[in-house]
XYZ file of N, CA and C in Angstrom:
792
model
N 39.897 70.456 -31.412
C 39.357 69.683 -30.301
C 39.766 68.218 -30.444
N 40.058 67.571 -29.321
C 40.425 66.163 -29.352
C 39.203 65.284 -29.488
N 39.458 64.057 -29.863
C 38.362 63.113 -30.032
C 37.800 62.730 -28.676
N 36.503 62.646 -28.593
C 35.830 62.256 -27.354
C 35.781 60.750 -27.268
N 35.534 60.199 -26.086
C 35.394 58.745 -25.970
C 34.324 58.197 -26.903
N 33.263 58.956 -27.101
C 32.218 58.499 -28.012
C 32.718 58.418 -29.434
N 33.544 59.409 -29.811
C 34.113 59.370 -31.159
C 35.008 58.153 -31.353
N 35.808 57.832 -30.330
C 36.700 56.677 -30.433
C 35.902 55.383 -30.566
N 34.799 55.291 -29.827
C 33.961 54.083 -29.933
C 33.412 53.941 -31.347
N 33.045 55.099 -31.951
C 32.511 55.057 -33.312
C 33.564 54.586 -34.292
N 34.793 55.093 -34.137
C 35.889 54.696 -35.018
C 36.148 53.203 -34.913
N 36.189 52.698 -33.679
C 36.475 51.284 -33.475
C 35.355 50.411 -34.024
N 34.123 50.880 -33.857
C 33.009 50.071 -34.345
C 32.968 50.015 -35.861
N 33.564 50.989 -36.526
C 33.577 51.020 -37.979
C 34.709 50.178 -38.577
N 35.569 49.688 -37.751
C 36.690 48.910 -38.249
C 36.236 47.536 -38.733
N 36.957 47.028 -39.744
C 36.640 45.728 -40.323
C 36.898 44.627 -39.287
N 35.876 43.816 -38.980
C 36.045 42.791 -37.925
C 37.168 41.800 -38.246
N 37.278 41.363 -39.502
C 38.333 40.417 -39.863
C 39.704 41.031 -39.689
N 39.822 42.290 -40.100
C 41.108 42.976 -39.952
C 41.462 43.143 -38.484
N 40.461 43.428 -37.665
C 40.700 43.569 -36.224
C 41.203 42.250 -35.633
N 40.567 41.153 -36.009
C 40.978 39.845 -35.488
C 42.377 39.475 -35.973
N 42.668 39.759 -37.246
C 43.989 39.452 -37.787
C 45.063 40.266 -37.083
N 44.794 41.542 -36.885
C 45.764 42.420 -36.206
C 46.032 41.941 -34.793
N 44.963 41.556 -34.103
C 45.119 41.107 -32.713
C 45.842 39.762 -32.644
N 45.554 38.873 -33.562
C 46.117 37.526 -33.514
C 47.600 37.502 -33.848
N 48.049 38.389 -34.755
C 49.430 38.304 -35.245
C 50.241 39.573 -34.992
N 49.721 40.427 -34.112
C 50.483 41.606 -33.702
C 50.731 42.594 -34.818
N 49.733 42.844 -35.639
C 49.868 43.752 -36.765
C 49.186 45.076 -36.477
N 49.636 46.105 -37.195
C 48.885 47.345 -37.173
C 47.577 47.129 -37.916
N 46.566 47.834 -37.498
C 45.254 47.647 -38.118
C 45.318 47.941 -39.623
N 46.029 49.006 -40.026
C 46.105 49.371 -41.444
C 46.744 48.255 -42.263
N 47.780 47.619 -41.695
C 48.439 46.519 -42.399
C 47.494 45.327 -42.512
N 46.820 45.009 -41.421
C 45.877 43.894 -41.429
C 44.731 44.149 -42.410
N 44.258 45.398 -42.470
C 43.171 45.735 -43.385
C 43.610 45.549 -44.836
N 44.844 45.901 -45.144
C 45.362 45.707 -46.496
C 45.395 44.228 -46.876
N 45.798 43.403 -45.917
C 45.833 41.959 -46.169
C 44.428 41.429 -46.436
N 43.470 41.833 -45.617
C 42.092 41.350 -45.772
C 41.518 41.770 -47.117
N 41.789 42.979 -47.544
C 41.274 43.446 -48.828
C 41.877 42.660 -49.994
N 43.173 42.385 -49.910
C 43.815 41.578 -50.951
C 43.257 40.158 -50.967
N 43.000 39.641 -49.768
C 42.542 38.265 -49.662
C 41.126 38.078 -50.191
N 40.352 39.132 -50.212
C 38.990 39.029 -50.728
C 39.013 38.620 -52.205
N 39.876 39.300 -52.985
C 40.006 38.940 -54.405
C 40.699 37.593 -54.574
N 41.694 37.336 -53.739
C 42.452 36.097 -53.835
C 41.571 34.881 -53.566
N 40.620 35.041 -52.638
C 39.717 33.937 -52.310
C 38.925 33.502 -53.533
N 38.411 34.475 -54.278
C 37.643 34.163 -55.489
C 38.520 33.443 -56.521
N 39.731 33.949 -56.699
C 40.635 33.356 -57.683
C 41.016 31.921 -57.297
N 41.304 31.705 -56.017
C 41.718 30.384 -55.556
C 40.577 29.382 -55.674
N 39.370 29.789 -55.309
C 38.212 28.909 -55.399
C 37.966 28.482 -56.840
N 38.124 29.420 -57.764
C 37.909 29.107 -59.180
C 39.032 28.241 -59.737
N 40.277 28.565 -59.361
C 41.434 27.837 -59.888
C 41.425 26.378 -59.444
N 41.109 26.137 -58.168
C 41.157 24.785 -57.621
C 39.801 24.099 -57.626
N 38.778 24.827 -58.074
C 37.411 24.287 -58.116
C 36.972 23.810 -56.738
N 37.117 24.719 -55.769
C 36.694 24.452 -54.394
C 35.743 25.552 -53.958
N 35.120 25.363 -52.801
C 34.180 26.368 -52.301
C 34.927 27.591 -51.802
N 34.205 28.699 -51.690
C 34.816 29.930 -51.167
C 35.268 29.724 -49.726
N 34.465 29.003 -48.950
C 34.818 28.757 -47.549
C 36.129 27.975 -47.450
N 36.296 26.970 -48.317
C 37.529 26.194 -48.313
C 38.708 27.054 -48.754
N 38.486 27.930 -49.723
C 39.540 28.827 -50.171
C 39.960 29.778 -49.051
N 38.989 30.300 -48.319
C 39.302 31.182 -47.185
C 40.113 30.440 -46.127
N 39.735 29.198 -45.850
C 40.458 28.417 -44.846
C 41.916 28.226 -45.249
N 42.155 27.910 -46.532
C 43.528 27.710 -47.001
C 44.336 29.000 -46.927
N 43.711 30.100 -47.235
C 44.402 31.387 -47.182
C 44.771 31.739 -45.754
N 43.846 31.518 -44.840
C 44.102 31.867 -43.436
C 45.181 30.980 -42.827
N 45.353 29.761 -43.373
C 46.423 28.886 -42.880
C 47.806 29.476 -43.153
N 47.908 30.398 -44.100
C 49.188 30.999 -44.453
C 49.648 32.041 -43.430
N 48.721 32.558 -42.637
C 49.050 33.660 -41.741
C 50.092 33.274 -40.697
N 49.932 32.100 -40.086
C 50.878 31.690 -39.043
C 52.279 31.511 -39.621
N 52.357 30.888 -40.812
C 53.660 30.698 -41.453
C 54.288 32.040 -41.810
N 53.460 32.996 -42.226
C 53.973 34.329 -42.569
C 54.510 35.048 -41.330
N 53.804 34.925 -40.207
C 54.276 35.552 -38.968
C 55.608 34.970 -38.549
N 55.750 33.639 -38.638
C 57.000 32.983 -38.250
C 58.141 33.398 -39.170
N 57.895 33.432 -40.486
C 58.947 33.828 -41.415
C 59.334 35.284 -41.225
N 58.361 36.126 -40.990
C 58.645 37.552 -40.779
C 59.566 37.742 -39.583
N 59.293 37.016 -38.499
C 60.118 37.137 -37.294
C 61.520 36.580 -37.526
N 61.608 35.465 -38.267
C 62.901 34.835 -38.494
C 63.777 35.646 -39.440
N 63.178 36.266 -40.445
C 63.947 36.964 -41.470
C 63.985 38.475 -41.262
N 63.253 38.966 -40.290
C 63.253 40.402 -40.015
C 62.595 41.219 -41.114
N 61.552 40.660 -41.741
C 60.818 41.380 -42.773
C 59.398 41.625 -42.278
N 58.655 42.394 -43.046
C 57.283 42.676 -42.643
C 56.403 41.444 -42.851
N 55.285 41.445 -42.148
C 54.333 40.349 -42.273
C 53.847 40.213 -43.714
N 53.546 41.321 -44.365
C 53.011 41.280 -45.720
C 54.064 40.801 -46.723
N 55.343 41.148 -46.476
C 56.416 40.652 -47.346
C 56.551 39.145 -47.234
N 56.550 38.646 -45.987
C 56.650 37.209 -45.768
C 55.444 36.490 -46.364
N 54.263 37.076 -46.219
C 53.047 36.459 -46.760
C 53.100 36.396 -48.281
N 53.617 37.452 -48.900
C 53.727 37.474 -50.366
C 54.694 36.398 -50.850
N 55.806 36.176 -50.129
C 56.764 35.141 -50.512
C 56.140 33.752 -50.424
N 55.417 33.513 -49.344
C 54.783 32.203 -49.152
C 53.761 31.940 -50.245
N 53.003 32.953 -50.589
C 51.977 32.783 -51.619
C 52.589 32.566 -52.998
N 53.701 33.227 -53.258
C 54.376 33.021 -54.536
C 54.886 31.584 -54.640
N 55.420 31.062 -53.542
C 55.906 29.684 -53.524
C 54.761 28.697 -53.734
N 53.643 28.933 -53.065
C 52.501 28.043 -53.195
C 51.891 28.124 -54.591
N 51.904 29.317 -55.181
C 51.373 29.472 -56.532
C 52.208 28.675 -57.524
N 53.523 28.716 -57.362
C 54.384 27.934 -58.251
C 54.138 26.441 -58.074
N 53.890 26.015 -56.827
C 53.622 24.604 -56.576
C 52.293 24.170 -57.216
N 51.287 25.030 -57.124
C 49.992 24.728 -57.728
C 50.131 24.617 -59.248
N 50.911 25.543 -59.825
C 51.135 25.490 -61.273
C 51.837 24.193 -61.669
N 52.828 23.805 -60.885
C 53.581 22.578 -61.183
C 52.665 21.358 -61.094
N 51.803 21.318 -60.070
C 50.892 20.192 -59.910
C 49.884 20.139 -61.053
N 49.399 21.316 -61.454
C 48.444 21.363 -62.559
C 49.097 20.898 -63.857
N 50.359 21.284 -64.055
C 51.088 20.859 -65.252
C 51.307 19.354 -65.246
N 51.627 18.817 -64.062
C 51.846 17.376 -63.953
C 50.567 16.611 -64.278
N 49.429 17.141 -63.825
C 48.157 16.485 -64.120
C 47.840 16.557 -65.602
N 48.237 17.652 -66.231
C 47.929 17.829 -67.654
C 48.807 16.961 -68.536
N 50.004 16.609 -68.049
C 50.906 15.792 -68.854
C 50.372 14.372 -68.964
N 50.462 13.765 -70.128
C 49.997 12.385 -70.275
C 50.902 11.426 -69.509
N 50.331 10.369 -68.982
C 51.114 9.346 -68.313
C 51.851 8.506 -69.353
N 52.827 7.721 -68.896
C 53.529 6.823 -69.811
C 52.549 5.839 -70.429
N 51.566 5.398 -69.636
C 50.550 4.495 -70.175
C 49.803 5.150 -71.341
N 49.420 6.414 -71.171
C 48.727 7.123 -72.259
C 49.610 7.223 -73.496
N 50.879 7.554 -73.271
C 51.813 7.680 -74.391
C 51.978 6.348 -75.121
N 52.091 5.269 -74.363
C 52.275 3.955 -74.967
C 51.039 3.521 -75.741
N 49.877 3.772 -75.185
C 48.638 3.411 -75.887
C 48.597 4.072 -77.270
N 48.853 5.362 -77.290
C 48.788 6.093 -78.559
C 49.866 5.625 -79.526
N 51.090 5.447 -79.015
C 52.201 5.070 -79.892
C 52.027 3.662 -80.439
N 51.602 2.724 -79.599
C 51.432 1.344 -80.046
C 50.296 1.244 -81.056
N 49.180 1.927 -80.766
C 48.059 1.882 -81.706
C 48.468 2.456 -83.063
N 49.195 3.572 -83.038
C 49.649 4.181 -84.282
C 50.614 3.259 -85.020
N 51.516 2.622 -84.283
C 52.489 1.732 -84.914
C 51.786 0.523 -85.539
N 50.803 -0.018 -84.826
C 50.059 -1.164 -85.366
C 49.324 -0.782 -86.646
N 48.716 0.400 -86.639
C 47.915 0.815 -87.794
C 48.774 1.216 -88.984
N 49.875 1.918 -88.711
C 50.631 2.548 -89.799
C 51.900 1.817 -90.211
N 52.515 1.051 -89.295
C 53.753 0.363 -89.643
C 53.620 -1.159 -89.727
N 52.541 -1.712 -89.190
C 52.415 -3.164 -89.164
C 51.282 -3.694 -90.045
N 50.140 -3.035 -90.018
C 49.021 -3.481 -90.850
C 49.407 -3.396 -92.324
N 49.156 -4.485 -93.057
C 49.497 -4.526 -94.478
C 50.894 -5.031 -94.764
N 51.664 -5.358 -93.716
C 53.038 -5.830 -93.904
C 53.094 -7.365 -93.868
N 54.028 -7.972 -94.621
C 54.180 -9.431 -94.588
C 54.880 -9.877 -93.313
N 54.717 -11.147 -92.974
C 55.462 -11.693 -91.844
C 56.795 -12.229 -92.342
N 57.738 -12.347 -91.430
C 59.054 -12.868 -91.783
C 58.960 -14.373 -92.070
N 59.665 -14.819 -93.097
C 59.755 -16.245 -93.415
C 61.218 -16.653 -93.321
N 61.505 -17.553 -92.395
C 62.883 -18.004 -92.218
C 63.256 -18.981 -93.320
N 64.482 -18.868 -93.813
C 64.941 -19.736 -94.877
C 65.035 -21.186 -94.435
N 64.399 -22.094 -95.174
C 64.415 -23.509 -94.842
C 64.508 -24.335 -96.123
N 64.944 -25.544 -95.988
C 64.956 -26.468 -97.118
C 66.013 -26.126 -98.147
N 65.827 -26.716 -99.318
C 66.812 -26.553 -100.380
C 66.876 -25.123 -100.888
N 65.708 -24.493 -100.982
C 65.698 -23.122 -101.499
C 66.287 -22.128 -100.503
N 66.132 -22.424 -99.200
C 66.662 -21.554 -98.147
C 66.281 -20.096 -98.389
N 65.024 -19.896 -98.763
C 64.553 -18.560 -99.100
C 64.102 -17.821 -97.839
N 64.701 -16.685 -97.589
C 64.322 -15.859 -96.433
C 63.561 -14.639 -96.927
N 62.391 -14.421 -96.325
C 61.584 -13.250 -96.666
C 61.526 -12.343 -95.434
N 61.976 -11.110 -95.568
C 61.948 -10.189 -94.433
C 60.524 -9.733 -94.166
N 60.274 -9.427 -92.928
C 58.946 -8.974 -92.555
C 58.811 -8.921 -91.040
N 57.596 -8.905 -90.557
C 57.320 -8.819 -89.124
C 57.592 -10.157 -88.453
N 58.148 -10.095 -87.249
C 58.574 -11.304 -86.548
C 57.407 -11.959 -85.800
N 56.796 -12.944 -86.444
C 55.783 -13.790 -85.807
C 56.259 -15.240 -85.791
N 57.591 -15.424 -85.689
C 58.172 -16.753 -85.761
C 57.787 -17.641 -84.585
N 57.443 -17.010 -83.433
C 57.091 -17.788 -82.243
C 55.597 -18.076 -82.166
N 54.861 -17.698 -83.192
C 53.417 -17.926 -83.218
C 53.102 -19.023 -84.222
N 52.272 -19.963 -83.812
C 51.895 -21.060 -84.694
C 50.920 -20.546 -85.753
N 51.352 -20.599 -87.009
C 50.545 -20.131 -88.132
C 50.479 -21.231 -89.196
N 49.448 -21.243 -90.025
C 49.321 -22.287 -91.074
C 50.241 -22.014 -92.258
N 51.537 -22.003 -91.992
C 52.508 -21.616 -93.013
C 52.578 -22.623 -94.170
N 52.317 -23.886 -93.869
C 52.429 -24.901 -94.916
C 51.256 -24.850 -95.895
N 50.144 -24.264 -95.448
C 48.955 -24.242 -96.304
C 48.653 -22.865 -96.880
N 49.090 -21.802 -96.174
C 48.787 -20.429 -96.607
C 50.085 -19.745 -97.006
N 50.121 -19.214 -98.194
C 51.299 -18.509 -98.696
C 51.135 -17.002 -98.541
N 52.295 -16.321 -98.534
C 52.327 -14.855 -98.491
C 51.487 -14.303 -97.330
N 51.703 -14.882 -96.160
C 50.947 -14.435 -94.979
C 51.378 -13.024 -94.607
N 50.401 -12.200 -94.371
C 50.674 -10.827 -93.946
C 49.712 -10.414 -92.847
N 50.036 -9.320 -92.163
C 49.172 -8.779 -91.105
C 48.144 -7.864 -91.752
N 46.874 -8.177 -91.521
C 45.818 -7.340 -92.075
C 45.394 -6.257 -91.086
N 45.210 -6.636 -89.818
C 44.773 -5.667 -88.808
C 45.192 -6.160 -87.429
N 45.361 -5.210 -86.491
C 45.755 -5.540 -85.112
C 44.848 -4.773 -84.159
N 44.316 -5.503 -83.183
C 43.440 -4.884 -82.176
C 44.040 -5.127 -80.795
N 44.859 -4.184 -80.281
C 45.480 -4.373 -78.966
C 44.458 -4.246 -77.838
N 44.672 -5.030 -76.793
C 43.872 -4.926 -75.573
C 44.720 -4.188 -74.547
N 44.508 -2.880 -74.433
C 45.401 -2.075 -73.602
C 45.185 -2.276 -72.107
N 44.157 -3.024 -71.731
C 44.015 -3.379 -70.317
C 45.107 -4.351 -69.884
N 45.797 -4.969 -70.847
C 46.865 -5.922 -70.534
C 48.260 -5.313 -70.717
N 48.336 -4.026 -70.925
C 49.610 -3.369 -71.226
C 50.577 -3.457 -70.049
N 51.824 -3.832 -70.361
C 52.911 -3.868 -69.367
C 54.053 -3.008 -69.876
N 54.544 -2.117 -69.038
C 55.726 -1.308 -69.356
C 56.846 -1.729 -68.421
N 57.925 -2.213 -68.981
C 59.081 -2.669 -68.217
C 60.250 -1.740 -68.531
N 60.485 -0.775 -67.652
C 61.561 0.195 -67.857
C 62.886 -0.424 -67.440
N 63.764 -0.637 -68.413
C 65.032 -1.312 -68.138
C 66.141 -0.347 -67.738
N 66.167 0.842 -68.373
C 67.233 1.802 -68.107
C 66.659 3.217 -68.094
N 67.276 4.088 -67.309
C 66.876 5.493 -67.262
C 68.128 6.354 -67.342
N 68.031 7.447 -68.074
C 69.170 8.345 -68.259
C 68.766 9.774 -67.897
N 69.526 10.386 -66.995
C 69.353 11.813 -66.652
C 67.941 12.142 -66.172
N 67.177 11.141 -65.786
C 65.847 11.388 -65.261
C 64.815 11.787 -66.288
N 65.215 11.938 -67.561
C 64.256 12.367 -68.587
C 64.081 11.333 -69.696
N 64.947 10.325 -69.739
C 64.899 9.326 -70.808
C 64.822 7.931 -70.197
N 63.883 7.137 -70.686
C 63.744 5.750 -70.255
C 63.713 4.843 -71.480
N 64.401 3.709 -71.362
C 64.395 2.700 -72.419
C 63.870 1.412 -71.813
N 62.910 0.790 -72.485
C 62.354 -0.447 -71.956
C 61.513 -1.157 -72.985
N 60.758 -2.133 -72.520
C 59.885 -2.900 -73.420
C 58.439 -2.757 -72.973
N 57.575 -2.733 -73.957
C 56.137 -2.707 -73.709
C 55.535 -3.975 -74.292
N 54.675 -4.620 -73.524
C 54.002 -5.825 -73.991
C 52.495 -5.611 -73.905
N 51.782 -6.117 -74.886
C 50.333 -5.993 -74.870
C 49.723 -7.167 -75.628
N 48.667 -7.704 -75.092
C 47.955 -8.766 -75.793
C 47.139 -8.144 -76.926
N 47.032 -8.859 -78.026
C 46.326 -8.310 -79.179
C 45.693 -9.424 -79.993
N 44.612 -9.085 -80.653
C 44.000 -9.968 -81.632
C 44.495 -9.534 -83.005
N 45.181 -10.429 -83.692
C 45.780 -10.105 -84.985
C 45.049 -10.866 -86.088
N 44.628 -10.147 -87.101
C 44.018 -10.759 -88.283
C 45.062 -10.834 -89.384
N 45.272 -12.050 -89.894
C 46.229 -12.287 -90.968
C 45.472 -12.570 -92.262
N 46.152 -12.356 -93.388
C 45.595 -12.761 -94.672
C 46.674 -13.461 -95.486
N 46.267 -14.074 -96.563
C 47.219 -14.779 -97.406
C 46.478 -15.496 -98.529
N 47.184 -16.401 -99.178
C 46.618 -17.102 -100.334
C 46.765 -18.609 -100.149
N 45.744 -19.311 -100.612
C 45.679 -20.749 -100.397
C 45.190 -21.425 -101.673
N 45.758 -22.580 -102.018
C 45.279 -23.328 -103.170
C 43.793 -23.633 -102.997
N 43.046 -23.445 -104.048
C 41.599 -23.623 -103.967
C 41.226 -25.012 -103.438
N 41.905 -26.018 -103.919
C 41.577 -27.380 -103.509
C 41.782 -27.583 -102.014
N 42.727 -26.846 -101.428
C 43.040 -27.016 -100.010
C 42.016 -26.340 -99.103
N 41.185 -25.465 -99.658
C 40.210 -24.754 -98.819
C 39.035 -25.630 -98.439
N 38.778 -26.703 -99.190
C 37.650 -27.571 -98.878
C 37.903 -28.309 -97.564
N 36.950 -28.205 -96.687
C 37.087 -28.864 -95.392
C 38.033 -28.152 -94.449
N 38.547 -27.002 -94.835
C 39.486 -26.251 -93.990
C 38.697 -25.285 -93.104
N 38.803 -25.476 -91.780
C 38.021 -24.648 -90.847
C 38.867 -23.597 -90.130
N 40.184 -23.674 -90.323
C 41.065 -22.739 -89.610
C 41.061 -21.363 -90.268
N 40.773 -21.311 -91.545
C 40.812 -20.038 -92.255
C 39.423 -19.686 -92.767
N 39.245 -18.404 -93.031
C 38.020 -17.922 -93.647
C 38.339 -17.542 -95.085
N 37.586 -18.088 -96.008
C 37.806 -17.777 -97.418
C 37.105 -16.468 -97.742
N 37.889 -15.461 -98.046
C 37.334 -14.146 -98.349
C 36.972 -14.026 -99.829
N 37.835 -14.534 -100.671
C 37.591 -14.492 -102.118
C 38.074 -15.808 -102.710
N 37.130 -16.737 -102.955
C 37.514 -18.060 -103.459
C 38.172 -17.957 -104.832
N 37.634 -17.099 -105.681
C 38.158 -16.970 -107.041
C 39.129 -15.800 -107.170
N 40.124 -15.787 -106.311
C 41.127 -14.721 -106.435
C 41.800 -14.790 -107.805
N 42.144 -15.994 -108.193
C 42.554 -16.254 -109.576
C 42.250 -17.714 -109.880
N 42.784 -18.238 -110.942
C 42.440 -19.604 -111.335
C 42.954 -20.653 -110.351
N 43.934 -20.311 -109.559
C 44.589 -21.321 -108.734
C 44.392 -21.137 -107.226
N 44.312 -19.895 -106.756
C 44.306 -19.664 -105.306
C 43.092 -18.850 -104.869
N 42.831 -18.964 -103.579
C 41.794 -18.162 -102.917
C 42.475 -17.206 -101.932
N 41.820 -16.092 -101.728
C 42.286 -15.111 -100.733
C 41.618 -15.461 -99.412
N 42.429 -15.701 -98.363
C 41.894 -16.194 -97.093
C 42.382 -15.330 -95.930
N 41.748 -15.548 -94.786
C 42.155 -14.837 -93.578
C 41.969 -15.722 -92.358
N 42.661 -15.373 -91.271
C 42.520 -16.093 -90.007
C 43.017 -15.183 -88.881
N 42.725 -15.538 -87.647
C 43.077 -14.703 -86.486
C 43.900 -15.496 -85.485
N 44.679 -14.754 -84.699
C 45.438 -15.325 -83.592
C 45.430 -14.332 -82.420
N 45.388 -14.892 -81.210
C 45.575 -14.089 -80.005
C 47.047 -14.186 -79.624
N 47.735 -13.069 -79.598
C 49.183 -13.073 -79.355
C 49.541 -11.974 -78.353
N 50.795 -11.996 -77.946
C 51.361 -10.908 -77.145
C 52.426 -10.215 -77.985
N 52.248 -8.946 -78.204
C 53.193 -8.151 -78.990
C 54.214 -7.508 -78.050
N 55.467 -7.478 -78.469
C 56.534 -6.847 -77.682
C 57.163 -5.731 -78.495
N 57.304 -4.574 -77.859
C 57.901 -3.411 -78.504
C 59.061 -2.893 -77.650
N 60.098 -2.437 -78.311
C 61.163 -1.709 -77.623
C 60.864 -0.223 -77.763
N 60.874 0.464 -76.630
C 60.407 1.852 -76.618
C 61.409 2.742 -75.890
N 61.605 3.938 -76.421
C 62.378 4.974 -75.738
C 61.445 6.139 -75.442
N 61.356 6.496 -74.166
C 60.538 7.625 -73.731
C 61.477 8.754 -73.336
N 61.296 9.911 -73.932
C 62.167 11.049 -73.643
C 61.329 12.302 -73.428
N 61.571 12.969 -72.287
C 60.866 14.220 -71.974
C 59.359 14.060 -72.118
N 58.840 12.961 -71.535
C 57.400 12.699 -71.506
C 56.797 12.563 -72.898
N 57.559 12.028 -73.834
C 57.033 11.725 -75.158
C 57.756 10.489 -75.686
N 57.124 9.794 -76.645
C 57.738 8.603 -77.218
C 58.746 9.026 -78.270
N 60.022 8.720 -78.006
C 61.087 9.093 -78.945
C 61.223 8.056 -80.050
N 61.058 6.769 -79.703
C 61.139 5.723 -80.716
C 60.379 4.498 -80.235
N 59.864 3.723 -81.193
C 59.174 2.478 -80.879
C 59.449 1.492 -82.003
N 59.783 0.254 -81.625
C 60.121 -0.772 -82.617
C 59.475 -2.093 -82.218
N 58.779 -2.714 -83.146
C 58.180 -4.025 -82.903
C 59.282 -5.078 -82.874
N 59.347 -5.846 -81.768
C 60.398 -6.836 -81.604
C 59.937 -8.236 -81.972
N 58.675 -8.551 -81.755
C 58.192 -9.878 -82.073
C 56.915 -10.191 -81.326
N 56.344 -11.336 -81.641
C 55.098 -11.778 -81.024
C 55.270 -13.191 -80.489
N 54.531 -13.487 -79.436
C 54.505 -14.836 -78.876
C 53.047 -15.253 -78.716
N 52.855 -16.547 -78.446
C 51.498 -17.027 -78.234
C 50.901 -16.319 -77.019
N 49.586 -16.098 -77.063
C 48.929 -15.419 -75.950
C 49.093 -16.180 -74.651
N 49.387 -15.454 -73.563
C 49.536 -16.076 -72.267
C 48.982 -15.128 -71.216
N 48.709 -15.643 -70.029
C 48.181 -14.765 -68.972
C 49.121 -13.595 -68.723
N 48.537 -12.433 -68.477
C 49.312 -11.221 -68.233
C 49.262 -10.911 -66.741
N 50.398 -10.569 -66.122
C 50.403 -10.278 -64.684
C 49.444 -9.151 -64.334
N 48.975 -9.175 -63.062
C 48.079 -8.116 -62.599
C 48.796 -6.781 -62.522
N 50.088 -6.810 -62.204
C 50.848 -5.570 -62.132
C 51.231 -5.158 -63.543
N 50.770 -3.985 -63.976
C 50.956 -3.579 -65.365
C 52.217 -2.766 -65.583
N 52.968 -2.497 -64.511
C 54.193 -1.709 -64.692
C 55.303 -2.318 -63.863
N 56.441 -2.516 -64.497
C 57.613 -3.015 -63.802
C 58.738 -2.010 -63.993
N 59.486 -1.793 -62.927
C 60.588 -0.838 -63.025
C 61.847 -1.515 -62.487
């Protein structure tokens, strides 16, 4: 026996409303539309969780793909579901790429870590450079603080005790770029530098520029310290989103730092 009109009404009323609307809107067979709706139910949950958005927002984004899928299907002569799968694969790759980009540290983050490590491990505890002068013309290698006014005539064996960079003043000046993955430039940052050294005991009386840490270091000298606000300059190579090399170039007297923290 054939189906009666009442039977047909029952069949139609049992159909999924979303699938019916999708089929009508994009010229699909009901079975094809129903398959899409069933797949999208799970996809909605995954998208909402992945992007940390509401289910309603996830549904809206998914439904926006339907028109593009219909257009691609017509242009390429493929099925609606094939075109929809291609579009979703492309969007998934884009989401992954964006998530990876967010997870990668910025150049500022890389510079902060590299400069702090360099200050702590390669500069703290090191002597400053002494340029050869006078009859002895004695040159002592060390860190370049030649442009900073220091009590060199009164304090001997000056060295860097500690460095406290102010990374809110960090400037990255990218001078050259190679192959899009390597950049060479200079980084500048203002810092408070604590120096130490030795001073004749007699010279410490009435001296306010230095702090006497140990007056009786030995019979002749005291161990002293003092601070300076300076700008440190580093030459840096950034390769594949990591610091390939960093070298301290020198320090200058502290000066105002531009509001723009990055120059290219």
